Coordinates of N, CA and C and ligand atoms in Angstrom, one line a residue:
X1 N -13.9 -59.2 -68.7 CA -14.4 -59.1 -67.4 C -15.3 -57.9 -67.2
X2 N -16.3 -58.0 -66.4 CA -17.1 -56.8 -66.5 C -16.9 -56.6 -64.6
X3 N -17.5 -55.5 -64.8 CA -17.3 -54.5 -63.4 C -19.0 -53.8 -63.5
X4 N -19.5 -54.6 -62.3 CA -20.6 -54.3 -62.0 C -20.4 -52.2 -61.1
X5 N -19.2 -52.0 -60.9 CA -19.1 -51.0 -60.5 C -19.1 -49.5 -60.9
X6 N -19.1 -50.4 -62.5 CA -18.1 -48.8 -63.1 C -19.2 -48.4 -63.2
X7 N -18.4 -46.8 -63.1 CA -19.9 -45.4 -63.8 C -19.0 -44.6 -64.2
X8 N -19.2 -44.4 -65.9 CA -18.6 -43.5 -66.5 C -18.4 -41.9 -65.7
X9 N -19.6 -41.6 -64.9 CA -19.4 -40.2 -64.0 C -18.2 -40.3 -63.0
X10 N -17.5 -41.2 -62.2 CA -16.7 -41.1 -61.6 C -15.5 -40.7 -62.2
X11 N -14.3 -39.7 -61.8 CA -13.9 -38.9 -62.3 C -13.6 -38.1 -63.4
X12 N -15.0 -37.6 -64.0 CA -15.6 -36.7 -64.4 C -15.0 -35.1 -64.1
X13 N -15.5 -35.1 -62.6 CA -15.1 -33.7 -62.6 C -13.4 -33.2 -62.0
X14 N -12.9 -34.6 -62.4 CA -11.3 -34.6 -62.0 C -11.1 -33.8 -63.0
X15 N -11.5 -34.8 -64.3 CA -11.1 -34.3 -65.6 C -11.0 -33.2 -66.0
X16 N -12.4 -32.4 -66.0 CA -12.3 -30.8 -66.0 C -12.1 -30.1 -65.4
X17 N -11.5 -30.8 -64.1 CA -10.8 -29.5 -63.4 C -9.5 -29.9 -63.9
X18 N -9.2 -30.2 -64.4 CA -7.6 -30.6 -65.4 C -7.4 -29.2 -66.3
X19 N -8.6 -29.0 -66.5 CA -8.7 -27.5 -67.4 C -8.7 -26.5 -66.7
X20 N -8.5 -26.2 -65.1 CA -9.3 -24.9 -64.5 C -7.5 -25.0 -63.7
X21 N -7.1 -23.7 -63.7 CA -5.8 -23.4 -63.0 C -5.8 -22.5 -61.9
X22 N -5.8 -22.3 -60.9 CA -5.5 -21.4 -60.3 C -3.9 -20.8 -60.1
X23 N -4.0 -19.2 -60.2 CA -3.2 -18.6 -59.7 C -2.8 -17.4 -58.9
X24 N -2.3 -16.7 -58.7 CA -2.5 -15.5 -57.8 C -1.6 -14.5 -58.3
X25 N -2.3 -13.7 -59.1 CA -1.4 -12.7 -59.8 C -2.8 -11.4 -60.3
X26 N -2.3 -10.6 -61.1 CA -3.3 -9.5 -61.6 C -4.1 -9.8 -63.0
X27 N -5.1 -9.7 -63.2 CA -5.9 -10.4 -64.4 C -6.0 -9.5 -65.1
X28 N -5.1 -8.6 -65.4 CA -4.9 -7.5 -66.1 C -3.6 -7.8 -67.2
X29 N -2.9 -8.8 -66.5 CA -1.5 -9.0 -67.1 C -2.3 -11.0 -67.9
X30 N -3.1 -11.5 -67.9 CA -3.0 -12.5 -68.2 C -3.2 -12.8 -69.6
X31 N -2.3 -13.4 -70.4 CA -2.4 -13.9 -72.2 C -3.4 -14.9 -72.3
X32 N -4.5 -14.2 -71.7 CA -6.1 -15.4 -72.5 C -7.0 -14.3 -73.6
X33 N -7.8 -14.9 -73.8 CA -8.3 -14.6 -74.8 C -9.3 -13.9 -74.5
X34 N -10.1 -14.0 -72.9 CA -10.9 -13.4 -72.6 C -11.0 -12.9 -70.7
X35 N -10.7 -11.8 -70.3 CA -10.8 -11.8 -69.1 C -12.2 -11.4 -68.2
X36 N -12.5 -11.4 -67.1 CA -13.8 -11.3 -66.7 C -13.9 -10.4 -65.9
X37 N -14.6 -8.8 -65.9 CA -14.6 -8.0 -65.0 C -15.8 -8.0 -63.8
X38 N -15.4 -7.8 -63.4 CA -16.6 -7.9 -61.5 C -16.6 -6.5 -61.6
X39 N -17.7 -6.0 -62.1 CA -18.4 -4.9 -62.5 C -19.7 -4.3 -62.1
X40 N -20.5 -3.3 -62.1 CA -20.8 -2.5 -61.5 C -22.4 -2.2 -62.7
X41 N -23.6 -2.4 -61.7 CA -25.0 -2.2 -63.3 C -24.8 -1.4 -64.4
X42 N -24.3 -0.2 -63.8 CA -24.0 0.7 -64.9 C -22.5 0.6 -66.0
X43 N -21.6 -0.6 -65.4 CA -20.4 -0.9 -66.5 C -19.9 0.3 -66.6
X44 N -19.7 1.3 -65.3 CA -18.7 2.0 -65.0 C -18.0 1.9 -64.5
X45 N -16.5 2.9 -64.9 CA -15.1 2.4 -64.3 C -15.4 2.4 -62.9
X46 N -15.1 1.6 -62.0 CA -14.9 1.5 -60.6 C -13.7 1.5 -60.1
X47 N -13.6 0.7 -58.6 CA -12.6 1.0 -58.0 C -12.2 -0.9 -58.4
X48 N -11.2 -1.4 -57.1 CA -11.1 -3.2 -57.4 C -10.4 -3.3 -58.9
X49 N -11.1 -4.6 -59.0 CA -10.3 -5.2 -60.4 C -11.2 -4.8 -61.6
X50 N -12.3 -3.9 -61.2 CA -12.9 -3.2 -62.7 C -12.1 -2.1 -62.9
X51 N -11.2 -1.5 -61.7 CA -10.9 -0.1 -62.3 C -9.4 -0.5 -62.6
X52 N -8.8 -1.4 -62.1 CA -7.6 -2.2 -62.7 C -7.7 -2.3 -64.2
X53 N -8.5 -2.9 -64.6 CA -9.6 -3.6 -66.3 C -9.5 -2.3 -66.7
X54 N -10.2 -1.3 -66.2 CA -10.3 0.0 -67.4 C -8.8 0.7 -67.6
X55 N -8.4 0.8 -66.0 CA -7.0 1.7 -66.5 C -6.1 0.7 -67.3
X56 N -6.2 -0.5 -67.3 CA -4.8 -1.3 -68.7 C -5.6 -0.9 -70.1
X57 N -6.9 -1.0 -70.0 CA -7.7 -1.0 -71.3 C -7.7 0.1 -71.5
X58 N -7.7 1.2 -71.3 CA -7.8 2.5 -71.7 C -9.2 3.1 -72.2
X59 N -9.1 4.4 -72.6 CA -10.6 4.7 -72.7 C -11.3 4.0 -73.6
X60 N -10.6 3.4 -74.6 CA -12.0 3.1 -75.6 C -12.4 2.2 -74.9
X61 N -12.5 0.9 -73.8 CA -13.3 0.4 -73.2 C -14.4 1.1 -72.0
X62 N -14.4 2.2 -72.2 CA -15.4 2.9 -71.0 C -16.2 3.6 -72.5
X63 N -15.7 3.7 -73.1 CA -16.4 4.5 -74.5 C -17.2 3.3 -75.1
X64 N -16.6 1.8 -74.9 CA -17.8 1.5 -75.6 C -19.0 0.8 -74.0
X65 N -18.7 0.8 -73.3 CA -19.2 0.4 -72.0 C -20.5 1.1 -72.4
X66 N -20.3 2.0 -72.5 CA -21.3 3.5 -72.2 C -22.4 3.1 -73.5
X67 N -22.0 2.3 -74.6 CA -23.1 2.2 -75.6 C -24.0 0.6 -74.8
X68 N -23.3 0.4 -74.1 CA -24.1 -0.7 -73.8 C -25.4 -1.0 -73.0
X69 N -25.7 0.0 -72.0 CA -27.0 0.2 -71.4 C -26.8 -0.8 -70.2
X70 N -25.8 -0.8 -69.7 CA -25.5 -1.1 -68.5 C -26.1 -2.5 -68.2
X71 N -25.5 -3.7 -67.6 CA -25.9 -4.9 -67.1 C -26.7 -5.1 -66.1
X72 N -27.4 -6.4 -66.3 CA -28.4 -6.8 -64.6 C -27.1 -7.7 -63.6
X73 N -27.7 -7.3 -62.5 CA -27.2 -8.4 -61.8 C -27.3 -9.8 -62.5
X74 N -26.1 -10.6 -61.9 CA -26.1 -12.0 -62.5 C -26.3 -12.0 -63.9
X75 N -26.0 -11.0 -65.2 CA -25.8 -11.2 -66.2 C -24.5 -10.7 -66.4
X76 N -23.7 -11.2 -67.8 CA -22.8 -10.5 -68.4 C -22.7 -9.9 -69.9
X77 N -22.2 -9.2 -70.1 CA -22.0 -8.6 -71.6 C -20.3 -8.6 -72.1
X78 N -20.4 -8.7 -73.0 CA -18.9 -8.5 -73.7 C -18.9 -7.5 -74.4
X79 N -17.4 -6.8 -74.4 CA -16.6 -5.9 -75.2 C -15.1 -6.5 -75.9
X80 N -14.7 -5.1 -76.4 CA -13.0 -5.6 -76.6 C -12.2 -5.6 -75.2
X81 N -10.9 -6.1 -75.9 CA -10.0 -5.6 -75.1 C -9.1 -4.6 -74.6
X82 N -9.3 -3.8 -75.8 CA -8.4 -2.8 -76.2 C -7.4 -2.8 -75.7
X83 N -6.0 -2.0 -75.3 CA -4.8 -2.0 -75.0 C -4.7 -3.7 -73.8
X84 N -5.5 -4.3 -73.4 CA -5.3 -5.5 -72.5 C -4.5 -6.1 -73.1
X85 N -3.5 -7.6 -72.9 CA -3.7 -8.6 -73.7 C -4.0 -9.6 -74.2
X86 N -5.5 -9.0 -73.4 CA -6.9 -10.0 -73.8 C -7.2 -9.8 -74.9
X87 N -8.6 -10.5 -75.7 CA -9.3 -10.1 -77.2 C -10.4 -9.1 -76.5
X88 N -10.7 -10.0 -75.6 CA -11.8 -10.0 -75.2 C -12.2 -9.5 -73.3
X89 N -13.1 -8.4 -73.3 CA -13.7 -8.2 -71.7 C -15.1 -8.8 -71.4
X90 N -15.0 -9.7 -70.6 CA -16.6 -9.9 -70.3 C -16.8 -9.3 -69.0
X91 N -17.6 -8.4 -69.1 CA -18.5 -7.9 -67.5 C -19.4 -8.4 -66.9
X92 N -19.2 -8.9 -65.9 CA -20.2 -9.5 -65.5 C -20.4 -8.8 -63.6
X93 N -21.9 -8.7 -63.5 CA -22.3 -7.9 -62.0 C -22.6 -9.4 -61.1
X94 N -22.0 -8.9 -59.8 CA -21.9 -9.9 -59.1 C -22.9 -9.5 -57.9
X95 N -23.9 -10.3 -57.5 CA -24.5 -9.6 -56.4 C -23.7 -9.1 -55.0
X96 N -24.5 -7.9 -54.4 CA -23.9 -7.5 -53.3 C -24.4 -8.6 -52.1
X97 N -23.3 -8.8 -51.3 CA -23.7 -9.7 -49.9 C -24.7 -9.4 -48.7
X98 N -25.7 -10.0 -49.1 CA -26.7 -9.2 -47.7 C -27.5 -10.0 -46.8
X99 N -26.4 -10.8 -46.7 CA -26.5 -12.4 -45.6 C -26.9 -13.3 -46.2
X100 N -27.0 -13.6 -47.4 CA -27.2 -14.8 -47.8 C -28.6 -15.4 -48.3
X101 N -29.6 -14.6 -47.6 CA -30.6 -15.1 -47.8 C -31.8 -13.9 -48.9
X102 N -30.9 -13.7 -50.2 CA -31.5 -12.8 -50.9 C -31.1 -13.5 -52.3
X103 N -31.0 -14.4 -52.6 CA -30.6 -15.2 -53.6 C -29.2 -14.5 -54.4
X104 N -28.2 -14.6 -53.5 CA -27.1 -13.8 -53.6 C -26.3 -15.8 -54.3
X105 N -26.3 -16.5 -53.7 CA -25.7 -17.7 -54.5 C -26.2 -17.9 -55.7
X106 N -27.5 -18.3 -56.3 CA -28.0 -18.3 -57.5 C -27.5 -17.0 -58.8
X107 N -27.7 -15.7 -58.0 CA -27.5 -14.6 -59.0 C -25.7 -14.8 -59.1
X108 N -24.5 -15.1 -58.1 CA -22.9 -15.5 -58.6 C -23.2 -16.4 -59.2
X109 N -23.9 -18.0 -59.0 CA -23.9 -18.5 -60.4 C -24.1 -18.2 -61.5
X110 N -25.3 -17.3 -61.7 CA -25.5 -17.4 -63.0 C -24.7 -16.1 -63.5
X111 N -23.5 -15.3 -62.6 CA -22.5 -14.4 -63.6 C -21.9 -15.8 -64.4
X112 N -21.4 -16.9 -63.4 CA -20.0 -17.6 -64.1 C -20.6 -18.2 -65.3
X113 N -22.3 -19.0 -65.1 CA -23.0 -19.2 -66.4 C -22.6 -18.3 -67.7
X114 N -23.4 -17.1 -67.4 CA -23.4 -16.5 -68.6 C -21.9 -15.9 -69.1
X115 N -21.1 -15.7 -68.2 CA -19.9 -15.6 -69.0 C -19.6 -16.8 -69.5
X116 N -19.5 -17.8 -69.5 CA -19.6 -19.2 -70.0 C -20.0 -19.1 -71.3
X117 N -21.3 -18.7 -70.8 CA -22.2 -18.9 -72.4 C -21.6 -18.3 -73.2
X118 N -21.1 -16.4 -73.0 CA -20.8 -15.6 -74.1 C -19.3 -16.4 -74.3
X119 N -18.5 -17.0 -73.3 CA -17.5 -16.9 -74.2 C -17.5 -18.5 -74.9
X120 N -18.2 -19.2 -75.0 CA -19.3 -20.7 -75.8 C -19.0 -19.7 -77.5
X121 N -19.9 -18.7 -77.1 CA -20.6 -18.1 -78.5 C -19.2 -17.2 -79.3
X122 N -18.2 -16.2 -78.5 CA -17.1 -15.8 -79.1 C -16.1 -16.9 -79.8
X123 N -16.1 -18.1 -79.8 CA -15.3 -19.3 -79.6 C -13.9 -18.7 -77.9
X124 N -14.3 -18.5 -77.6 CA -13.6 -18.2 -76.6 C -12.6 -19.0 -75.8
X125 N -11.6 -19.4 -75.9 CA -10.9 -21.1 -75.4 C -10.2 -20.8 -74.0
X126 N -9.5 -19.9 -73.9 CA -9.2 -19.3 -72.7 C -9.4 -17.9 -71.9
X127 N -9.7 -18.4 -70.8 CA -10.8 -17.1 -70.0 C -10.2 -17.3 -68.8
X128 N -10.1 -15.9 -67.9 CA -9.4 -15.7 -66.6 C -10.7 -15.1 -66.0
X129 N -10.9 -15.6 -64.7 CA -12.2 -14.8 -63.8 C -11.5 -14.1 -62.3
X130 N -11.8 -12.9 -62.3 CA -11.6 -12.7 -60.8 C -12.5 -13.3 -60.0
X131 N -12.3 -13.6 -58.3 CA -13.2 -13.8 -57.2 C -14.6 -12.8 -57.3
X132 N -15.2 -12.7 -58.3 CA -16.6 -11.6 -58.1 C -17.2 -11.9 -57.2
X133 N -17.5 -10.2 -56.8 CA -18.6 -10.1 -55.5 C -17.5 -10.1 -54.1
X134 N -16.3 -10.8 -54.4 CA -15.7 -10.9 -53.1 C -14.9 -9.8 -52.8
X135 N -14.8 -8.4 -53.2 CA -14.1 -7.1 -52.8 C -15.2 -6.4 -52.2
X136 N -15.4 -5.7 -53.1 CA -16.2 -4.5 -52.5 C -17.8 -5.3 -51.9
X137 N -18.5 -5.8 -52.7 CA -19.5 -6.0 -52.9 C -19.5 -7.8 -51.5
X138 N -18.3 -7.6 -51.0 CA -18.1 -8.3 -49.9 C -19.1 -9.7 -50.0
X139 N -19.3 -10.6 -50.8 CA -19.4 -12.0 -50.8 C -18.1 -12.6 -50.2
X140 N -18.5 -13.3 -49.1 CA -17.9 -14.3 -48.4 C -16.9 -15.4 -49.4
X141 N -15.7 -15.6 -48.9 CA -14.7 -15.9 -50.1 C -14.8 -17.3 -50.4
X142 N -14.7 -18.0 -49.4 CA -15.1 -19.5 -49.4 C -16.6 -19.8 -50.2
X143 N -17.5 -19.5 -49.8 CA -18.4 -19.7 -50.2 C -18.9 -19.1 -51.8
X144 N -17.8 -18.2 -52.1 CA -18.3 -17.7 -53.4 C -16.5 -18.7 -54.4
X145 N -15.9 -19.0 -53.2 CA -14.8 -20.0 -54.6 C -15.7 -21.4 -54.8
X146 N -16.5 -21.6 -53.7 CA -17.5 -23.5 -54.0 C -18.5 -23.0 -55.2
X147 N -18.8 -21.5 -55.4 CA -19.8 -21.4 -56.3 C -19.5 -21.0 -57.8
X148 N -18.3 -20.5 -57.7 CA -17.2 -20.7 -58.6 C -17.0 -21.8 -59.6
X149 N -16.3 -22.9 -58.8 CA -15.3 -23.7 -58.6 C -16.4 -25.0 -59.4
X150 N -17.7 -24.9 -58.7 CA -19.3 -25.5 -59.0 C -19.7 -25.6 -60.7
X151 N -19.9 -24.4 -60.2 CA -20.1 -24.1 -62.2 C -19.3 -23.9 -63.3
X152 N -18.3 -23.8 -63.3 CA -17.2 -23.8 -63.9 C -17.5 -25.5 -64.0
X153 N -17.1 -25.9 -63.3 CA -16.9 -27.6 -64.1 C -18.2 -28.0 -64.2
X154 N -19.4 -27.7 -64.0 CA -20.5 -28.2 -64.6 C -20.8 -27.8 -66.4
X155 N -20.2 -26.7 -65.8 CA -20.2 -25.9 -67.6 C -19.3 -26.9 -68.6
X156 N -17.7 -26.8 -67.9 CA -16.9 -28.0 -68.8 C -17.0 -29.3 -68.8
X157 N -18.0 -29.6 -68.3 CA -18.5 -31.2 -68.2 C -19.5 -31.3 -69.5
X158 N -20.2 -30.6 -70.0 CA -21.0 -30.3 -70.8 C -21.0 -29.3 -72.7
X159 N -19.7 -28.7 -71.9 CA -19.0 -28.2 -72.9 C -17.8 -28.5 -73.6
X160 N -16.9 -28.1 -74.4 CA -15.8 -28.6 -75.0 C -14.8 -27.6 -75.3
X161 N -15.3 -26.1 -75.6 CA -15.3 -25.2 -76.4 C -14.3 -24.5 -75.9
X162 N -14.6 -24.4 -74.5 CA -13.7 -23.7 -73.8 C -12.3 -24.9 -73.1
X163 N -11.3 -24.2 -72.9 CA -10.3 -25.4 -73.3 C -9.2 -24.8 -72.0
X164 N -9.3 -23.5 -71.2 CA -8.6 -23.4 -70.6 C -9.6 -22.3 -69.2
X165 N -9.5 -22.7 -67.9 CA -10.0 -21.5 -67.2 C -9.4 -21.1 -65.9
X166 N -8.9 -20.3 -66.1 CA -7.9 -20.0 -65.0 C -8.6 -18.6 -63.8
X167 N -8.6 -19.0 -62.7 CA -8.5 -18.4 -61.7 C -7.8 -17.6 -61.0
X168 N -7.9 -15.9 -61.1 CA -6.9 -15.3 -60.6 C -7.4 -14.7 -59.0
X169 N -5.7 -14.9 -58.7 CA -6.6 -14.5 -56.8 C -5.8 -13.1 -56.7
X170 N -6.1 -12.6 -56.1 CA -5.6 -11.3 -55.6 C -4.3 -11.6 -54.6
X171 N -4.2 -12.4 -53.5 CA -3.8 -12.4 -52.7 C -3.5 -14.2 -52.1
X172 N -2.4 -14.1 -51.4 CA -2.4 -15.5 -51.2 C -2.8 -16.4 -50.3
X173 N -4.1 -15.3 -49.4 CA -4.8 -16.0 -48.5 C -6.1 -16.6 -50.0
X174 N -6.8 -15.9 -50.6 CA -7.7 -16.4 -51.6 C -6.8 -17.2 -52.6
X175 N -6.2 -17.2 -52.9 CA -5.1 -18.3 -53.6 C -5.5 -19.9 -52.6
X176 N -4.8 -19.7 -51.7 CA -5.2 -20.7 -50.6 C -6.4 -21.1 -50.6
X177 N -7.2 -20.7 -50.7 CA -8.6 -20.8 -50.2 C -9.3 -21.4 -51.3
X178 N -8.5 -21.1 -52.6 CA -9.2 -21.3 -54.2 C -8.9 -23.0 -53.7
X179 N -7.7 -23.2 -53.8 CA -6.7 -24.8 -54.1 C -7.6 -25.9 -53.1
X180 N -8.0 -25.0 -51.6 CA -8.8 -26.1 -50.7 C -9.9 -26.5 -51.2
X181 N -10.7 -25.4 -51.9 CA -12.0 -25.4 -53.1 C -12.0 -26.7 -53.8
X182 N -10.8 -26.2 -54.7 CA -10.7 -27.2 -55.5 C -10.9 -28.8 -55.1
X183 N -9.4 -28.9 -54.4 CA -9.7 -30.0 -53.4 C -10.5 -30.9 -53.6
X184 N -11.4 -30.0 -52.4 CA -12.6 -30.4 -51.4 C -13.4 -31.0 -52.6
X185 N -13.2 -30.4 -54.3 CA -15.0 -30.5 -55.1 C -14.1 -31.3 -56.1
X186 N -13.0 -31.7 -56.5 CA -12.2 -33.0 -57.4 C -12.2 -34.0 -56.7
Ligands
AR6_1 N1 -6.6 -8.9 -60.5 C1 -7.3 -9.9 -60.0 N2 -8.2 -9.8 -58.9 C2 -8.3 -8.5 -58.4 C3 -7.6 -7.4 -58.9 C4 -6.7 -7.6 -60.0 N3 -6.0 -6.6 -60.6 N4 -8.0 -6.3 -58.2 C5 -8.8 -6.7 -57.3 N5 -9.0 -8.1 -57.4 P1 -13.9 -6.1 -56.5 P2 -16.7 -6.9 -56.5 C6 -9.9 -9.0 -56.6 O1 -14.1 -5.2 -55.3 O2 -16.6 -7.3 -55.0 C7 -16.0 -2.2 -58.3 O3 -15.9 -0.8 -57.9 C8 -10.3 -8.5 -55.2 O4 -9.3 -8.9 -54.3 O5 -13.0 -5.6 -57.6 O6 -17.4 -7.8 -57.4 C9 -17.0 -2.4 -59.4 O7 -17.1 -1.3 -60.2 C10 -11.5 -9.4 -55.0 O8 -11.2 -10.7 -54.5 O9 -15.3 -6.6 -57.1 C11 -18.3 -2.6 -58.6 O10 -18.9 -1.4 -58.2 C12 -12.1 -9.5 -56.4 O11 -11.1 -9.1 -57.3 C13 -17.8 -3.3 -57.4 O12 -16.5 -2.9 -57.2 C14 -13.4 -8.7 -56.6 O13 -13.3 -7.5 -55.9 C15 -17.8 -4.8 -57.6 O14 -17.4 -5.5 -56.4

């Protein structure tokens, strides 16, 4: 019997969000392989979840930060992990919020992109992202988990490589706000 209906794209992005977890805890404590810092041009220790990242990692991650020549907006770079329980740190700069109409959505996509990519090229299978942009650098929380939440399964829709991506919230109003995300875009 045939089904003039079917389209292999219809739950598609159920699928890969099958791979994407959220939770609400510290991305400092998480056993993946690769964690993601919301970092700063110059990939200095800061305050937030980058200075969280340096104090578990210890100095040799600011020691090798420093050979790196610092990141663009909307790009990321990788290091180790050093003392973490990660392998791996990817930094990535998230744009500052300055209403919206400065190509602040494009430049948070293309952090989750390129962390993607680098951790595509480390074989990288499991990766934890904090909310970037949404502390200091005050991107709107909703609107930066749909951009999130977006690329992330477009990436795994396309990719294979990465096999687990978990979402860490700070707090359990962003926790909440991740799961309606989800939701709303499965
Ligand atoms: N684990 C998970 N998430 C965390 C943690 C943690 N340990 N600590 C904070 N968050 P922010 P940004 C959440 O300010 O907005 C730094 O100084 C936090 O609740 O860390 O991208 C950098 O050096 C928020 O939802 O990063 C830059 O200068 C999210 O992580 C600048 O701040 C991001 O908040 C970057 O600002």
């Amino acid at each position: 019997m045939t089904n003039d209906n079917y389209n292999p794209e219809v739950g598609k992005p159920q699928m890969v969000l099958n791979k994407v977890a959220v939770i609400e805890g510290d991305i400092t404590k998480q056993q993946v392989d690769a964690i993601v810092n919301a970092a700063n041009e110059a990939l200095m220790p800061g305050s937030g979840v980058c200075g969280a990242i340096h104090r578990a990692a210890g100095e040799g991650l600011w020691e090798e930060c420093k050979k790196l020549n610092g990141c663009e907006t909307g790009d990321a770079k990788i290091t180790k992990g050093y003392k973490l329980p990660a392998k791996w740190v990817i930094h990535t700069v998230g744009p500052v919020w300055e209403g919206g109409s400065y190509g602040e959505d494009e430049l948070l996509a293309g952090c989750y992109r390129r962390c993607l990519e680098l951790a595509e090229q480390h074989n990288i299978r499991a990766i934890a992202f904090p909310a970037i942009s949404t502390g200091v650098y005050a991107f709107p929380l909703e609107r930066a988990a749909k951009i999130a939440v977006t690329e992330i399964s477009s990436f795994l829709e396309r990719n294979t490589s990465v096999e687990q991506v978990i979402l860490v919230c700070f707090s359990k109003s962003a926790y909440d706000c991740y799961l309606r995300v989800m939701k709303e875009i499965s």
